[in-house]
PDB file of C-alpha atoms in Angstrom:
ATOM      1  CA  UNK A   1       9.726  -3.159  59.957  1.00  0.00           C
ATOM      2  CA  UNK A   2      10.720  -6.453  61.225  1.00  0.00           C
ATOM      3  CA  UNK A   3       8.472  -9.049  63.165  1.00  0.00           C
ATOM      4  CA  UNK A   4       9.596 -11.520  66.027  1.00  0.00           C
ATOM      5  CA  UNK A   5      11.726 -14.243  65.192  1.00  0.00           C
ATOM      6  CA  UNK A   6       9.284 -17.065  66.952  1.00  0.00           C
ATOM      7  CA  UNK A   7       6.165 -18.583  65.274  1.00  0.00           C
ATOM      8  CA  UNK A   8       2.980 -18.186  67.449  1.00  0.00           C
ATOM      9  CA  UNK A   9       1.868 -21.318  69.178  1.00  0.00           C
ATOM     10  CA  UNK A  10      -1.382 -22.979  68.487  1.00  0.00           C
ATOM     11  CA  UNK A  11      -4.718 -21.844  66.992  1.00  0.00           C
ATOM     12  CA  UNK A  12      -5.434 -20.857  63.566  1.00  0.00           C
ATOM     13  CA  UNK A  13      -3.813 -17.803  61.808  1.00  0.00           C
ATOM     14  CA  UNK A  14      -6.425 -15.312  61.882  1.00  0.00           C
ATOM     15  CA  UNK A  15      -6.053 -11.713  60.022  1.00  0.00           C
ATOM     16  CA  UNK A  16      -4.796 -10.147  56.467  1.00  0.00           C
ATOM     17  CA  UNK A  17      -1.430 -11.776  55.755  1.00  0.00           C
ATOM     18  CA  UNK A  18       1.600 -10.040  56.338  1.00  0.00           C
ATOM     19  CA  UNK A  19       3.374  -9.013  52.965  1.00  0.00           C
ATOM     20  CA  UNK A  20       7.350  -8.860  53.543  1.00  0.00           C
ATOM     21  CA  UNK A  21      10.252  -9.152  51.235  1.00  0.00           C
ATOM     22  CA  UNK A  22      14.195  -9.722  51.710  1.00  0.00           C
ATOM     23  CA  UNK A  23      17.196 -11.367  50.068  1.00  0.00           C
ATOM     24  CA  UNK A  24      20.101 -13.544  50.848  1.00  0.00           C
ATOM     25  CA  UNK A  25      22.531 -11.218  50.276  1.00  0.00           C
ATOM     26  CA  UNK A  26      26.271 -12.632  48.714  1.00  0.00           C
ATOM     27  CA  UNK A  27      29.246 -11.982  47.724  1.00  0.00           C
ATOM     28  CA  UNK A  28      32.690 -13.324  46.497  1.00  0.00           C
ATOM     29  CA  UNK A  29      35.358 -13.407  49.227  1.00  0.00           C
ATOM     30  CA  UNK A  30      38.653 -12.304  48.711  1.00  0.00           C
ATOM     31  CA  UNK A  31      40.412 -13.181  45.744  1.00  0.00           C
ATOM     32  CA  UNK A  32      36.769 -13.896  44.058  1.00  0.00           C
ATOM     33  CA  UNK A  33      36.632 -17.563  44.928  1.00  0.00           C
ATOM     34  CA  UNK A  34      34.476 -18.404  47.956  1.00  0.00           C
ATOM     35  CA  UNK A  35      30.951 -17.178  48.648  1.00  0.00           C
ATOM     36  CA  UNK A  36      30.083 -15.039  51.787  1.00  0.00           C
ATOM     37  CA  UNK A  37      26.486 -14.483  52.881  1.00  0.00           C
ATOM     38  CA  UNK A  38      25.456 -11.294  54.801  1.00  0.00           C
ATOM     39  CA  UNK A  39      23.045 -12.188  58.400  1.00  0.00           C
ATOM     40  CA  UNK A  40      21.869  -9.027  60.361  1.00  0.00           C
ATOM     41  CA  UNK A  41      21.593  -9.307  64.084  1.00  0.00           C
ATOM     42  CA  UNK A  42      18.428  -7.532  65.196  1.00  0.00           C
ATOM     43  CA  UNK A  43      19.031  -6.466  68.830  1.00  0.00           C
ATOM     44  CA  UNK A  44      15.262  -6.217  69.853  1.00  0.00           C
ATOM     45  CA  UNK A  45      14.988 -10.115  69.118  1.00  0.00           C
ATOM     46  CA  UNK A  46      18.850 -11.143  69.436  1.00  0.00           C
ATOM     47  CA  UNK A  47      18.696 -13.450  66.404  1.00  0.00           C
ATOM     48  CA  UNK A  48      20.687 -13.679  63.110  1.00  0.00           C
ATOM     49  CA  UNK A  49      18.983 -13.523  59.775  1.00  0.00           C
ATOM     50  CA  UNK A  50      18.914 -12.110  56.479  1.00  0.00           C
ATOM     51  CA  UNK A  51      17.660  -8.393  55.679  1.00  0.00           C
ATOM     52  CA  UNK A  52      13.810  -8.552  54.866  1.00  0.00           C
ATOM     53  CA  UNK A  53      10.849  -6.333  55.669  1.00  0.00           C
ATOM     54  CA  UNK A  54       7.605  -5.592  55.381  1.00  0.00           C
ATOM     55  CA  UNK A  55       6.366  -3.878  52.193  1.00  0.00           C
ATOM     56  CA  UNK A  56       5.206  -0.404  51.739  1.00  0.00           C
ATOM     57  CA  UNK A  57       1.567   0.275  50.531  1.00  0.00           C
ATOM     58  CA  UNK A  58       1.693  -0.015  46.899  1.00  0.00           C
ATOM     59  CA  UNK A  59       5.201  -1.333  46.952  1.00  0.00           C
ATOM     60  CA  UNK A  60       6.246  -4.503  44.728  1.00  0.00           C
ATOM     61  CA  UNK A  61       8.225  -7.002  46.529  1.00  0.00           C
ATOM     62  CA  UNK A  62      11.186  -7.140  44.552  1.00  0.00           C
ATOM     63  CA  UNK A  63      11.562  -3.330  45.326  1.00  0.00           C
ATOM     64  CA  UNK A  64      11.032  -3.472  48.769  1.00  0.00           C
ATOM     65  CA  UNK A  65      13.554  -6.584  49.124  1.00  0.00           C
ATOM     66  CA  UNK A  66      16.311  -4.069  47.489  1.00  0.00           C
ATOM     67  CA  UNK A  67      15.418  -1.274  50.162  1.00  0.00           C
ATOM     68  CA  UNK A  68      15.382  -3.443  53.077  1.00  0.00           C
ATOM     69  CA  UNK A  69      18.984  -4.720  52.287  1.00  0.00           C
ATOM     70  CA  UNK A  70      19.933  -1.042  51.840  1.00  0.00           C
ATOM     71  CA  UNK A  71      18.340  -0.155  54.998  1.00  0.00           C
ATOM     72  CA  UNK A  72      19.440  -3.032  57.106  1.00  0.00           C
ATOM     73  CA  UNK A  73      22.874  -3.355  55.667  1.00  0.00           C
ATOM     74  CA  UNK A  74      24.034  -0.447  53.973  1.00  0.00           C
ATOM     75  CA  UNK A  75      24.707  -2.109  50.904  1.00  0.00           C
ATOM     76  CA  UNK A  76      23.785  -2.209  47.427  1.00  0.00           C
ATOM     77  CA  UNK A  77      22.351  -5.114  45.968  1.00  0.00           C
ATOM     78  CA  UNK A  78      21.513  -6.754  42.196  1.00  0.00           C
ATOM     79  CA  UNK A  79      18.809  -9.074  43.075  1.00  0.00           C
ATOM     80  CA  UNK A  80      18.966 -12.166  41.008  1.00  0.00           C
ATOM     81  CA  UNK A  81      17.014 -15.401  40.811  1.00  0.00           C
ATOM     82  CA  UNK A  82      13.984 -15.709  42.911  1.00  0.00           C
ATOM     83  CA  UNK A  83      14.251 -17.894  45.799  1.00  0.00           C
ATOM     84  CA  UNK A  84      11.375 -19.849  47.707  1.00  0.00           C
ATOM     85  CA  UNK A  85       8.658 -17.792  49.712  1.00  0.00           C
ATOM     86  CA  UNK A  86       8.798 -18.504  53.500  1.00  0.00           C
ATOM     87  CA  UNK A  87       4.976 -18.999  54.964  1.00  0.00           C
ATOM     88  CA  UNK A  88       4.735 -18.765  58.743  1.00  0.00           C
ATOM     89  CA  UNK A  89       2.914 -16.798  61.586  1.00  0.00           C
ATOM     90  CA  UNK A  90       3.551 -14.221  63.655  1.00  0.00           C
ATOM     91  CA  UNK A  91       1.580 -13.485  66.825  1.00  0.00           C
ATOM     92  CA  UNK A  92      -1.185 -15.326  65.123  1.00  0.00           C
ATOM     93  CA  UNK A  93      -1.118 -13.863  61.860  1.00  0.00           C
ATOM     94  CA  UNK A  94      -0.121 -15.368  58.480  1.00  0.00           C
ATOM     95  CA  UNK A  95       3.046 -13.997  56.763  1.00  0.00           C
ATOM     96  CA  UNK A  96       4.472 -14.231  53.358  1.00  0.00           C
ATOM     97  CA  UNK A  97       8.053 -13.367  52.847  1.00  0.00           C
ATOM     98  CA  UNK A  98       9.443 -13.210  49.131  1.00  0.00           C
ATOM     99  CA  UNK A  99      12.926 -13.758  48.792  1.00  0.00           C
ATOM    100  CA  UNK A 100      16.055 -13.069  46.070  1.00  0.00           C
ATOM    101  CA  UNK A 101      19.298 -13.750  46.167  1.00  0.00           C
ATOM    102  CA  UNK A 102      20.980 -10.628  45.457  1.00  0.00           C
ATOM    103  CA  UNK A 103      24.760  -9.884  45.169  1.00  0.00           C
ATOM    104  CA  UNK A 104      26.282  -7.101  47.230  1.00  0.00           C
ATOM    105  CA  UNK A 105      27.295  -4.453  44.499  1.00  0.00           C
ATOM    106  CA  UNK A 106      28.894  -1.665  47.193  1.00  0.00           C
ATOM    107  CA  UNK A 107      28.355  -0.190  50.216  1.00  0.00           C
ATOM    108  CA  UNK A 108      29.400  -0.127  54.018  1.00  0.00           C
ATOM    109  CA  UNK A 109      27.136  -0.907  57.119  1.00  0.00           C
ATOM    110  CA  UNK A 110      26.600   1.493  59.831  1.00  0.00           C
ATOM    111  CA  UNK A 111      24.408   0.511  62.762  1.00  0.00           C
ATOM    112  CA  UNK A 112      21.155   1.434  63.048  1.00  0.00           C
ATOM    113  CA  UNK A 113      17.951   0.777  65.051  1.00  0.00           C
ATOM    114  CA  UNK A 114      16.809  -2.419  63.685  1.00  0.00           C
ATOM    115  CA  UNK A 115      20.086  -3.982  62.911  1.00  0.00           C
ATOM    116  CA  UNK A 116      23.172  -3.445  65.471  1.00  0.00           C
ATOM    117  CA  UNK A 117      25.406  -5.408  63.336  1.00  0.00           C
ATOM    118  CA  UNK A 118      26.116  -7.592  60.220  1.00  0.00           C
ATOM    119  CA  UNK A 119      28.222 -10.605  59.606  1.00  0.00           C
ATOM    120  CA  UNK A 120      29.898 -12.024  56.118  1.00  0.00           C
ATOM    121  CA  UNK A 121      30.122 -15.617  56.532  1.00  0.00           C
ATOM    122  CA  UNK A 122      30.779 -18.858  54.693  1.00  0.00           C
ATOM    123  CA  UNK A 123      27.753 -20.591  53.996  1.00  0.00           C
ATOM    124  CA  UNK A 124      28.647 -23.406  56.414  1.00  0.00           C
ATOM    125  CA  UNK A 125      29.273 -21.002  59.305  1.00  0.00           C
ATOM    126  CA  UNK A 126      26.060 -18.901  58.358  1.00  0.00           C
ATOM    127  CA  UNK A 127      23.938 -22.304  58.627  1.00  0.00           C
ATOM    128  CA  UNK A 128      24.783 -22.669  62.108  1.00  0.00           C
ATOM    129  CA  UNK A 129      24.527 -19.192  63.322  1.00  0.00           C
ATOM    130  CA  UNK A 130      21.113 -18.616  61.541  1.00  0.00           C
ATOM    131  CA  UNK A 131      18.478 -18.181  64.117  1.00  0.00           C
ATOM    132  CA  UNK A 132      15.584 -19.769  62.664  1.00  0.00           C
ATOM    133  CA  UNK A 133      15.480 -23.229  60.800  1.00  0.00           C
ATOM    134  CA  UNK A 134      13.333 -21.848  58.081  1.00  0.00           C
ATOM    135  CA  UNK A 135      16.168 -19.337  57.046  1.00  0.00           C
ATOM    136  CA  UNK A 136      18.434 -22.398  56.350  1.00  0.00           C
ATOM    137  CA  UNK A 137      16.377 -23.130  53.234  1.00  0.00           C
ATOM    138  CA  UNK A 138      16.801 -19.993  51.924  1.00  0.00           C
ATOM    139  CA  UNK A 139      20.537 -20.585  52.409  1.00  0.00           C
ATOM    140  CA  UNK A 140      20.220 -23.881  50.577  1.00  0.00           C
ATOM    141  CA  UNK A 141      18.227 -22.201  47.704  1.00  0.00           C
ATOM    142  CA  UNK A 142      20.779 -20.045  47.285  1.00  0.00           C
ATOM    143  CA  UNK A 143      23.426 -22.159  46.836  1.00  0.00           C
ATOM    144  CA  UNK A 144      21.726 -23.974  44.434  1.00  0.00           C
ATOM    145  CA  UNK A 145      21.223 -20.987  42.108  1.00  0.00           C
ATOM    146  CA  UNK A 146      24.542 -19.363  42.533  1.00  0.00           C
ATOM    147  CA  UNK A 147      26.685 -18.802  39.348  1.00  0.00           C
ATOM    148  CA  UNK A 148      30.049 -20.776  39.215  1.00  0.00           C
ATOM    149  CA  UNK A 149      32.891 -19.042  40.191  1.00  0.00           C
TER     150      UNK A 149
END
């Protein structure tokens, strides 16, 4: 389950922390050279982001991140290095999203209730297309930890 793409304005965050997890999903482009990252489009919010969602009761963040990638993109992945945790406020509640760099290992996309399309983009194109500035920080962190081609 996903949240609205905007932060709440004003006030002090209240209530329990919303815990979520996701991945910056990547793959090597044709020929194995350049990197492409996967952005998901959520029609409910008309935004482009990385696959992520709330943890289920008792679920570990890394497992939730892998589950969310599969649910939202149809792709399996191999999680790699941990990326920075995003902290923001949604509807007056604090939210923490744990992220991993994750290489796509196979699968195919089918539109679903949460995501109507995905885009595989070069990092510079993804940087421009991302809706939230905080997601650009995740993209930059991914590029810092990617293995050389």
